[in-house]
Amino acid sequence: MTAPLALITGGQQGIGLGIATALAGAGFRIALVSLPAPDAPEVGQALHSLGPQARYFRHDLADVAATPALIARITAELGPIATLVQNAGVPARVRGDMLDITPEAFDFVTGINTRGAFFMAQAVARQMLAAPADHYRSILFVTSVSAALASVERADYCISKAGIAMAAQALALRLAPHGIGVFDLRPGIIATPMTAAVQDRYTARIEGGLVPAARWGHPQDIAAVSVPLATGQFAFATGAILPVDGGLSIPRL
């Protein structure tokens, strides 16, 4: 039996690379999908660390018209996809008063985080239903605590994550009869290239009690949750929302 294939968007760095590393260690072959050129340093470093079972495919998640062809190419070259980790996303272009958000900034964030993520999952789900299954199959959406916790200075980002979180719920219902699990992982404040610019600000807030676990999260924290989901150990929990945030999203007095 061929090792299962995991497709990970944005898997060349941060949370995506953490998940890719964990899944490779669990016996998965890895297909990384992201926007940087194949000769970008971070891509080469990721492939080197993941080993010969990893491949890289360049793709713009916002280009939804090109997504079906990408999935067809990956499956033709590597076989059916057992797990999709829809991780790639972008932050708000500008943090500030939500009354100043422009249509262009809104469309940029939702075009990738919501629209692009949905049509990637749709294309993979269609492939899963069309191909015989040798392994447990799953779709993991890496959303954010911002799917439920509002931030007025980056409302467009929160809206984009809330939208794809609902897509995860709907897709879980659609695919449950076929034994395909769908899960919503909601990272909190994670140390990645995306959060590097606000590191000092959030460190002070964490030290002030914002995160009950009293530390930054790390990509490995999300990766540790991803492996049992991708391998079917939580198959009957399809549709579950899993905060990975050190208690950040727990309502408190």
XYZ file of N, CA and C in Angstrom:
759
model
N 0.851 -1.194 0.000
C 0.000 0.000 0.000
C 0.887 1.244 0.000
N 0.608 2.168 -0.888
C 1.367 3.407 -0.964
C 1.069 4.277 0.251
N 2.087 4.941 0.752
C 1.893 5.843 1.888
C 0.884 6.917 1.529
N 0.063 7.353 2.479
C -0.952 8.378 2.189
C -0.297 9.699 1.808
N -1.008 10.464 0.988
C -0.512 11.746 0.510
C -1.251 12.878 1.214
N -0.488 13.809 1.770
C -1.058 15.007 2.382
C -0.695 16.221 1.549
N -1.695 16.990 1.165
C -1.488 18.256 0.466
C -1.622 19.363 1.505
N -0.585 20.196 1.602
C -0.560 21.242 2.617
C -0.331 22.577 1.941
N -1.316 23.461 2.002
C -1.130 24.781 1.407
C -0.358 25.659 2.395
N 0.531 26.479 1.852
C 1.367 27.305 2.723
C 2.274 26.477 3.600
N 2.694 25.326 3.103
C 3.454 24.399 3.932
C 4.945 24.621 3.957
N 5.417 25.702 3.348
C 6.854 25.923 3.291
C 7.386 26.673 4.507
N 6.494 27.133 5.394
C 6.948 27.875 6.563
C 5.867 27.855 7.633
N 6.214 28.298 8.825
C 5.259 28.513 9.891
C 4.441 27.298 10.278
N 3.163 27.535 10.504
C 2.264 26.452 10.926
C 2.226 25.348 9.885
N 2.177 25.708 8.604
C 2.100 24.697 7.553
C 3.301 23.769 7.565
N 4.487 24.323 7.736
C 5.688 23.490 7.773
C 5.709 22.630 9.027
N 5.231 23.173 10.141
C 5.139 22.356 11.348
C 4.241 21.155 11.147
N 3.093 21.372 10.504
C 2.173 20.257 10.236
C 2.789 19.289 9.239
N 3.425 19.819 8.186
C 4.060 18.949 7.192
C 5.111 18.065 7.831
N 5.910 18.633 8.714
C 6.960 17.862 9.386
C 6.360 16.741 10.225
N 5.295 17.056 10.953
C 4.660 16.038 11.796
C 4.027 14.942 10.957
N 3.356 15.314 9.865
C 2.725 14.296 9.021
C 3.764 13.446 8.305
N 4.869 14.058 7.873
C 5.944 13.264 7.269
C 6.477 12.263 8.276
N 6.618 12.679 9.519
C 7.074 11.764 10.568
C 6.088 10.653 10.852
N 4.807 10.884 10.521
C 3.767 9.867 10.713
C 3.596 8.975 9.485
N 4.452 9.154 8.481
C 4.426 8.262 7.328
C 3.734 8.799 6.100
N 3.367 10.058 6.095
C 2.707 10.648 4.929
C 3.736 11.105 3.905
N 3.378 10.987 2.632
C 4.068 11.734 1.591
C 3.491 13.141 1.575
N 4.282 14.115 1.183
C 3.881 15.511 1.333
C 3.906 16.231 -0.007
N 2.817 16.939 -0.308
C 2.765 17.862 -1.437
C 2.549 19.257 -0.871
N 3.568 20.100 -0.984
C 3.461 21.476 -0.530
C 2.937 22.343 -1.672
N 1.998 23.205 -1.370
C 1.419 24.104 -2.371
C 1.480 25.513 -1.819
N 2.137 26.421 -2.551
C 2.208 27.792 -2.095
C 2.622 28.705 -3.237
N 2.715 29.993 -2.944
C 2.945 31.007 -3.965
C 4.414 31.251 -4.307
N 5.366 31.129 -3.371
C 6.763 31.433 -3.721
C 7.286 30.566 -4.869
N 8.266 31.112 -5.579
C 8.888 30.361 -6.672
C 9.560 29.111 -6.123
N 9.641 28.050 -6.934
C 10.265 26.810 -6.455
C 11.703 26.976 -5.983
N 12.413 28.000 -6.500
C 13.797 28.192 -6.078
C 13.923 29.191 -4.918
N 12.812 29.585 -4.298
C 12.869 30.465 -3.137
C 13.568 29.757 -1.983
N 14.360 30.457 -1.191
C 15.123 29.812 -0.113
C 14.251 29.019 0.854
N 13.088 29.580 1.230
C 12.260 28.873 2.203
C 11.692 27.572 1.637
N 11.459 27.543 0.329
C 10.972 26.318 -0.299
C 12.059 25.241 -0.276
N 13.265 25.628 -0.664
C 14.370 24.673 -0.643
C 14.649 24.150 0.742
N 14.606 25.023 1.725
C 14.851 24.596 3.097
C 13.768 23.634 3.579
N 12.515 23.926 3.221
C 11.414 23.051 3.629
C 11.550 21.675 2.999
N 11.827 21.630 1.700
C 11.968 20.338 1.020
C 13.149 19.556 1.575
N 14.229 20.248 1.882
C 15.398 19.567 2.449
C 15.057 18.949 3.804
N 14.325 19.703 4.626
C 13.999 19.193 5.959
C 12.982 18.061 5.910
N 12.099 18.081 4.902
C 11.057 17.054 4.806
C 11.543 15.779 4.147
N 12.586 15.863 3.330
C 13.146 14.671 2.714
C 12.547 14.337 1.362
N 12.947 13.211 0.795
C 12.598 12.876 -0.593
C 11.121 12.573 -0.820
N 10.362 12.405 0.221
C 8.930 12.120 0.065
C 8.103 13.390 -0.099
N 8.767 14.542 -0.206
C 8.047 15.812 -0.337
C 8.256 16.414 -1.714
N 7.199 17.027 -2.250
C 7.234 17.729 -3.529
C 6.620 19.114 -3.348
N 7.010 20.021 -4.244
C 6.497 21.384 -4.167
C 5.781 21.745 -5.465
N 4.613 22.395 -5.324
C 3.824 22.848 -6.469
C 3.480 24.316 -6.244
N 3.853 25.145 -7.209
C 3.569 26.567 -7.082
C 2.131 26.841 -7.502
N 1.424 27.638 -6.687
C 0.025 27.939 -6.986
C -0.408 29.164 -6.197
N -1.192 30.017 -6.833
C -1.790 31.171 -6.175
C -3.185 30.774 -5.719
N -3.393 30.711 -4.418
C -4.675 30.260 -3.884
C -5.827 31.140 -4.347
N -5.536 32.395 -4.635
C -6.584 33.300 -5.098
C -7.042 32.986 -6.519
N -6.234 32.257 -7.266
C -6.572 31.914 -8.655
C -7.405 30.640 -8.660
N -8.670 30.781 -8.315
C -9.517 29.601 -8.153
C -9.750 28.875 -9.476
N -9.648 29.579 -10.592
C -9.835 28.918 -11.884
C -8.738 27.901 -12.157
N -7.553 28.103 -11.567
C -6.429 27.193 -11.790
C -6.386 26.043 -10.794
N -7.235 26.083 -9.788
C -7.163 25.071 -8.729
C -7.490 23.660 -9.217
N -8.552 23.437 -9.998
C -8.814 22.063 -10.458
C -7.657 21.463 -11.241
N -7.001 22.258 -12.082
C -5.857 21.742 -12.842
C -4.704 21.376 -11.920
N -4.505 22.164 -10.863
C -3.465 21.830 -9.888
C -3.743 20.485 -9.236
N -4.970 20.278 -8.783
C -5.315 19.012 -8.123
C -5.177 17.843 -9.105
N -5.564 18.057 -10.359
C -5.413 17.005 -11.365
C -3.939 16.664 -11.571
N -3.082 17.675 -11.603
C -1.651 17.430 -11.772
C -1.072 16.670 -10.581
N -1.418 17.102 -9.377
C -0.879 16.445 -8.183
C -1.302 14.985 -8.134
N -2.570 14.718 -8.389
C -3.040 13.333 -8.313
C -2.478 12.485 -9.450
N -2.262 13.085 -10.616
C -1.666 12.338 -11.722
C -0.236 11.941 -11.412
N 0.487 12.823 -10.732
C 1.893 12.555 -10.448
C 2.114 11.763 -9.163
N 1.236 11.968 -8.177
C 1.487 11.388 -6.859
C 0.400 10.451 -6.364
N -0.745 10.439 -7.041
C -1.839 9.584 -6.591
C -2.872 10.361 -5.800
N -3.915 9.681 -5.315
C -5.017 10.368 -4.636
C -4.584 11.031 -3.335
N -5.246 12.113 -3.017
C -4.946 12.868 -1.799
C -5.730 12.271 -0.640
N -5.026 11.930 0.426
C -5.690 11.405 1.622
C -6.065 12.520 2.584
N -5.218 13.541 2.667
C -5.455 14.637 3.609
C -5.148 15.972 2.948
N -6.067 16.909 3.086
C -5.803 18.301 2.724
C -5.679 19.097 4.003
N -4.590 19.832 4.138
C -4.450 20.796 5.221
C -4.530 22.176 4.579
N -5.688 22.800 4.682
C -5.892 24.112 4.088
C -5.412 25.155 5.088
N -4.136 25.470 4.977
C -3.469 26.306 5.970
C -3.141 27.702 5.460
N -2.847 27.847 4.167
C -2.374 29.126 3.637
C -3.387 30.241 3.888
N -2.873 31.403 4.242
C -3.727 32.554 4.462
C -2.896 33.812 4.570
N -3.567 34.920 4.569
C -2.881 36.213 4.654
C -3.513 37.041 5.770
N -2.733 37.940 6.372
C -3.288 38.834 7.388
C -3.969 40.030 6.737
N -4.594 40.848 7.554
C -5.135 42.108 7.058
C -3.996 42.949 6.494
N -4.255 43.602 5.383
C -3.210 44.439 4.778
C -2.844 45.604 5.683
N -3.846 46.155 6.347
C -3.612 47.292 7.236
C -4.426 47.079 8.508
N -3.779 47.211 9.651
C -4.508 47.211 10.915
C -4.959 48.638 11.206
N -6.216 48.797 11.554
C -6.722 50.132 11.827
C -8.227 50.119 11.981
N -8.816 51.269 11.930
C -10.259 51.409 12.099
C -10.981 50.650 10.986
N -11.880 49.758 11.376
C -12.599 48.976 10.373
C -13.452 49.858 9.462
N -13.753 51.063 9.897
C -14.516 51.973 9.048
C -13.683 52.506 7.893
N -12.386 52.238 7.933
C -11.502 52.681 6.864
C -11.104 51.561 5.904
N -11.600 50.338 6.113
C -11.254 49.227 5.224
C -11.764 49.524 3.817
N -10.902 49.345 2.837
C -11.295 49.567 1.444
C -11.800 48.270 0.828
N -12.601 48.359 -0.226
C -13.029 47.142 -0.920
C -11.845 46.325 -1.426
N -10.788 47.001 -1.858
C -9.624 46.281 -2.375
C -8.950 45.475 -1.272
N -8.794 46.069 -0.086
C -8.182 45.346 1.035
C -9.064 44.186 1.484
N -10.373 44.425 1.520
C -11.318 43.368 1.911
C -11.262 42.209 0.923
N -11.284 42.525 -0.360
C -11.268 41.480 -1.381
C -9.967 40.685 -1.353
N -8.853 41.352 -1.062
C -7.570 40.651 -0.993
C -7.591 39.574 0.088
N -8.044 39.930 1.279
C -8.033 38.985 2.400
C -9.052 37.871 2.197
N -10.266 38.228 1.849
C -11.294 37.201 1.684
C -11.063 36.378 0.420
N -10.416 36.970 -0.580
C -10.140 36.233 -1.811
C -9.217 35.049 -1.596
N -8.357 35.147 -0.619
C -7.446 34.044 -0.297
C -7.989 33.211 0.857
N -8.290 33.874 1.972
C -8.647 33.147 3.196
C -9.997 32.456 3.126
N -10.904 32.990 2.336
C -12.255 32.415 2.258
C -12.501 31.792 0.881
N -12.485 32.613 -0.134
C -12.799 32.131 -1.485
C -11.773 31.107 -1.956
N -10.500 31.455 -1.867
C -9.464 30.533 -2.320
C -9.449 29.246 -1.515
N -9.592 29.373 -0.195
C -9.588 28.192 0.668
C -10.779 27.288 0.378
N -11.944 27.895 0.140
C -13.130 27.081 -0.145
C -12.966 26.300 -1.436
N -12.533 26.960 -2.485
C -12.466 26.262 -3.765
C -11.314 25.253 -3.812
N -10.275 25.449 -3.009
C -9.260 24.413 -2.869
C -9.870 23.170 -2.226
N -10.608 23.378 -1.132
C -11.241 22.246 -0.458
C -12.277 21.573 -1.350
N -13.024 22.368 -2.110
C -14.009 21.790 -3.019
C -13.348 20.880 -4.045
N -12.246 21.353 -4.636
C -11.561 20.561 -5.655
C -11.006 19.268 -5.069
N -10.454 19.337 -3.864
C -9.925 18.124 -3.237
C -11.053 17.178 -2.860
N -12.157 17.714 -2.347
C -13.292 16.865 -1.988
C -13.837 16.124 -3.207
N -13.912 16.800 -4.329
C -14.369 16.142 -5.555
C -13.426 15.007 -5.940
N -12.136 15.250 -5.815
C -11.159 14.198 -6.130
C -11.302 13.024 -5.172
N -11.509 13.324 -3.903
C -11.660 12.243 -2.922
C -12.871 11.375 -3.231
N -13.960 11.998 -3.611
C -15.171 11.242 -3.903
C -15.047 10.439 -5.199
N -14.193 10.901 -6.100
C -14.049 10.229 -7.391
C -13.047 9.087 -7.359
N -12.179 9.066 -6.352
C -11.096 8.078 -6.314
C -11.350 7.059 -5.216
N -10.926 5.808 -5.418
C -11.042 4.809 -4.346
C -10.158 5.191 -3.166
N -10.547 4.762 -1.988
C -9.842 5.147 -0.766
C -9.060 3.973 -0.208
N -7.728 4.131 -0.119
C -6.885 3.148 0.552
C -6.566 3.565 1.981
N -6.860 4.820 2.314
C -6.542 5.363 3.623
C -7.718 6.193 4.119
N -7.721 6.467 5.411
C -8.657 7.439 5.955
C -8.407 8.785 5.280
N -9.474 9.514 5.016
C -9.352 10.793 4.323
C -9.912 11.918 5.192
N -9.265 13.068 5.084
C -9.670 14.181 5.930
C -9.314 15.506 5.274
N -10.030 16.541 5.697
C -9.730 17.921 5.305
C -9.624 18.728 6.592
N -8.489 19.342 6.790
C -8.227 20.134 7.976
C -8.120 21.606 7.568
N -9.017 22.416 8.073
C -8.941 23.854 7.848
C -8.212 24.488 9.028
N -7.131 25.194 8.751
C -6.469 25.973 9.793
C -7.078 27.369 9.723
N -8.014 27.649 10.611
C -8.697 28.933 10.596
C -8.010 29.849 11.610
N -8.667 30.213 12.681
C -8.084 31.109 13.677
C -9.096 31.314 14.795
N -8.602 31.661 15.977
C -9.529 32.089 17.020
C -10.300 33.323 16.563
N -9.756 34.012 15.561
C -10.438 35.197 15.027
C -11.698 34.851 14.258
N -11.970 33.560 14.041
C -13.251 33.170 13.462
C -14.394 33.453 14.430
N -14.067 33.557 15.723
C -15.103 33.794 16.730
C -14.817 35.009 17.605
N -13.558 35.435 17.686
C -13.175 36.578 18.518
C -12.966 37.789 17.611
N -13.775 38.816 17.787
C -13.724 39.970 16.892
C -12.588 40.918 17.264
N -11.939 41.453 16.228
C -10.924 42.491 16.393
C -11.284 43.636 15.458
N -11.626 44.779 15.997
C -12.089 45.867 15.139
C -10.961 46.439 14.282
N -9.695 46.222 14.692
C -8.590 46.759 13.903
C -8.194 45.842 12.751
N -8.797 44.672 12.653
C -8.553 43.783 11.515
C -9.822 42.970 11.247
N -10.908 43.678 11.108
C -12.211 43.045 10.938
C -12.291 42.234 9.660
N -11.609 42.683 8.609
C -11.647 41.932 7.357
C -11.043 40.544 7.521
N -9.969 40.444 8.301
C -9.364 39.135 8.574
C -10.327 38.251 9.365
N -10.949 38.820 10.395
C -11.891 38.041 11.201
C -13.060 37.539 10.357
N -13.570 38.403 9.501
C -14.674 38.013 8.616
C -14.241 36.878 7.701
N -13.018 36.962 7.176
C -12.541 35.921 6.263
C -12.439 34.576 6.969
N -12.010 34.583 8.216
C -11.860 33.330 8.959
C -13.210 32.782 9.418
N -14.128 33.668 9.768
C -15.468 33.208 10.128
C -16.151 32.560 8.932
N -15.930 33.120 7.749
C -16.535 32.547 6.549
C -16.029 31.151 6.248
N -14.727 30.951 6.316
C -14.199 29.618 5.994
C -14.496 28.630 7.121
N -14.679 29.116 8.353
C -15.091 28.231 9.441
C -16.478 27.657 9.177
N -17.378 28.479 8.635
C -18.703 27.970 8.277
C -18.605 26.997 7.105
N -17.698 27.264 6.169
C -17.491 26.326 5.067
C -17.061 24.969 5.595
N -16.228 24.964 6.620
C -15.785 23.699 7.215
C -16.957 22.926 7.799
N -17.871 23.635 8.468
C -19.043 22.972 9.028
C -19.910 22.356 7.925
N -20.157 23.137 6.882
C -20.998 22.647 5.790
C -20.338 21.470 5.081
N -19.032 21.551 4.873
C -18.340 20.469 4.185
C -18.306 19.207 5.036
N -18.221 19.367 6.349
C -18.275 18.193 7.232
C -19.595 17.456 7.058
N -20.682 18.187 6.951
C -21.983 17.561 6.726
C -22.034 16.855 5.371
N -21.501 17.506 4.361
C -21.549 16.950 3.004
C -20.748 15.668 2.877
N -19.611 15.589 3.565
C -18.697 14.473 3.370
C -18.815 13.377 4.425
N -19.545 13.640 5.499
C -19.676 12.639 6.563
C -20.187 11.285 6.069
N -21.189 11.234 5.173
C -21.659 9.922 4.712
C -20.605 9.119 3.962
N -19.549 9.784 3.520
C -18.494 9.110 2.764
C -17.267 8.791 3.623
N -17.388 9.024 4.933
C -16.290 8.700 5.835
C -15.110 9.642 5.745
N -15.323 10.840 5.212
C -14.256 11.834 5.098
C -14.436 12.847 6.219
N -13.445 12.957 7.083
C -13.537 13.863 8.213
C -13.129 15.281 7.849
N -13.822 16.251 8.414
C -13.503 17.665 8.199
C -13.397 18.324 9.569
N -12.316 19.066 9.774
C -12.051 19.653 11.083
C -11.605 21.102 10.949
N -11.892 21.875 11.972
C -11.566 23.303 12.025
C -10.592 23.515 13.175
N -9.315 23.727 12.842
C -8.296 24.015 13.845
C -8.167 25.524 13.984
N -8.240 26.019 15.204
C -8.237 27.455 15.429
C -7.027 27.866 16.275
N -5.912 28.164 15.617
C -4.745 28.621 16.371
C -5.017 29.960 17.048
N -4.312 30.161 18.162
C -4.344 31.448 18.833
C -3.160 32.286 18.403
N -2.398 32.761 19.345
C -1.244 33.623 19.054
C -0.033 32.713 18.876
N 0.361 32.525 17.620
C 1.402 31.558 17.268
C 2.617 32.299 16.717
N 3.776 31.890 17.129
C 5.019 32.511 16.658
C 5.332 32.012 15.254
N 5.056 32.843 14.257
C 5.294 32.522 12.853
C 5.770 33.790 12.147
N 6.205 33.682 10.894
C 6.550 34.891 10.153
C 5.400 35.897 10.077
N 4.140 35.420 10.077
C 3.000 36.318 9.983
C 2.865 37.197 11.221
N 3.257 36.682 12.385
C 3.090 37.446 13.626
C 4.378 38.136 14.074
N 5.440 38.004 13.297
C 6.724 38.582 13.704
C 6.628 40.091 13.895
N 5.838 40.758 13.070
C 5.759 42.220 13.133
C 5.065 42.717 14.393
N 4.286 41.884 15.047
C 3.567 42.309 16.249
C 4.046 41.543 17.483
N 5.254 41.008 17.400
C 5.763 40.165 18.486
C 5.817 40.909 19.819
N 6.367 42.112 19.834
C 6.497 42.846 21.089
C 5.141 43.170 21.684
N 4.211 43.561 20.819
C 2.881 43.911 21.300
C 2.198 42.729 21.970
N 2.247 41.575 21.316
C 1.553 40.418 21.876
C 2.308 39.791 23.044
N 3.624 39.884 23.052
C 4.370 39.378 24.203
C 3.940 40.104 25.468
N 3.794 41.413 25.374
C 3.358 42.187 26.535
C 1.951 41.774 26.975
N 1.070 41.531 26.031
C -0.304 41.146 26.380
C -0.349 39.731 26.962
N 0.483 38.849 26.436
C 0.555 37.493 26.996
C 1.063 37.543 28.425
N 2.095 38.338 28.650
C 2.627 38.488 30.013
C 1.605 39.124 30.936
N 0.678 39.879 30.356
C -0.374 40.514 31.141
C -1.575 39.623 31.403
N -1.561 38.388 30.905
C -2.622 37.439 31.213
C -3.572 37.122 30.085
N -3.311 37.633 28.868
C -4.215 37.381 27.756
C -4.372 35.896 27.461
N -3.267 35.153 27.516
C -3.273 33.710 27.244
C -3.096 32.964 28.562
N -4.090 32.185 28.995
C -3.960 31.477 30.259
C -2.727 30.585 30.358
N -2.293 30.011 29.227
C -1.096 29.164 29.256
C 0.178 29.975 29.432
N 0.081 31.291 29.327
C 1.179 32.212 29.626
C 2.390 32.031 28.714
N 2.127 31.737 27.446
C 3.226 31.642 26.480
C 2.686 31.802 25.074
N 3.596 32.085 24.150
C 3.280 32.030 22.729
C 3.011 30.582 22.331
N 2.142 30.389 21.353
C 2.024 29.080 20.731
C 3.091 28.907 19.668
N 3.312 27.661 19.277
C 4.315 27.343 18.269
C 3.700 26.426 17.219
N 4.256 26.421 15.998
C 3.708 25.538 14.971
C 3.570 24.094 15.423
N 4.468 23.637 16.268
C 4.398 22.258 16.738
C 3.130 21.983 17.550
N 2.585 23.028 18.175
C 1.348 22.842 18.932
C 0.191 22.469 18.013
N 0.115 23.114 16.865
C -0.931 22.786 15.898
C -0.630 21.455 15.227
N 0.644 21.200 14.958
C 1.043 19.944 14.319
C 0.666 18.746 15.181
N 0.833 18.870 16.484
C 0.534 17.744 17.378
C -0.934 17.364 17.334
N -1.807 18.354 17.116
C -3.242 18.086 17.005
C -3.579 17.510 15.638
N -2.838 17.908 14.624
C -3.172 17.537 13.252
C -2.979 16.055 12.967
N -1.959 15.452 13.524
C -1.647 14.060 13.185
C -2.783 13.104 13.536
N -3.321 13.118 14.757
C -4.432 12.192 15.033
C -5.678 12.480 14.213
N -5.890 13.741 13.832
C -7.032 14.046 12.980
C -6.836 13.457 11.588
N -5.629 13.598 11.036
C -5.351 13.116 9.683
C -5.299 11.597 9.604
N -4.989 10.946 10.705
C -4.867 9.487 10.689
C -6.142 8.774 11.119
N -7.209 9.531 11.388
C -8.501 8.913 11.644
C -8.789 8.575 13.082
N -7.964 9.034 14.003
C -8.193 8.694 15.409
C -9.381 9.453 16.008
N -9.830 10.503 15.293
C -11.000 11.257 15.732
C -12.066 11.258 14.627
N -12.166 10.150 13.915
C -13.038 10.104 12.743
C -14.496 10.430 13.079
N -14.985 9.970 14.226
C -16.402 10.181 14.560
C -16.646 11.591 15.093
N -15.594 12.362 15.238
C -15.724 13.749 15.698
C -15.721 14.723 14.533
N -16.028 14.240 13.322
C -16.007 15.125 12.164
C -16.860 16.371 12.402
N -16.358 17.487 11.930
C -17.019 18.764 12.155
C -16.556 19.475 13.410
N -15.669 18.839 14.171
C -15.234 19.427 15.434
C -14.409 20.694 15.215
N -14.585 21.630 16.125
C -13.785 22.849 16.178
C -12.781 22.668 17.319
N -11.489 22.813 16.994
C -10.461 22.560 17.999
C -9.631 23.826 18.225
N -9.885 24.561 19.293
C -9.024 25.696 19.611
C -7.636 25.187 20.015
N -6.618 25.778 19.433
C -5.238 25.444 19.798
C -4.600 26.775 20.189
N -4.937 27.233 21.386
C -4.673 28.630 21.733
C -4.266 28.863 23.174
N -3.945 27.788 23.899
C -3.534 27.969 25.277
C -4.606 28.526 26.187
N -5.864 28.345 25.803
C -6.987 28.819 26.621
C -7.445 30.227 26.288
N -6.858 30.840 25.242
C -7.186 32.219 24.891
C -8.682 32.431 24.666
N -9.329 31.494 23.993
C -10.717 31.706 23.581
C -11.742 31.250 24.611
N -11.291 30.807 25.769
C -12.242 30.409 26.823
C -12.878 31.662 27.415
N -14.211 31.761 27.412
C -14.846 32.942 28.013
C -14.494 33.066 29.494
N -14.193 34.270 29.927
C -13.777 34.497 31.308
C -14.478 35.727 31.869
N -14.616 35.749 33.180
C -15.144 36.924 33.872
C -14.004 37.860 34.206
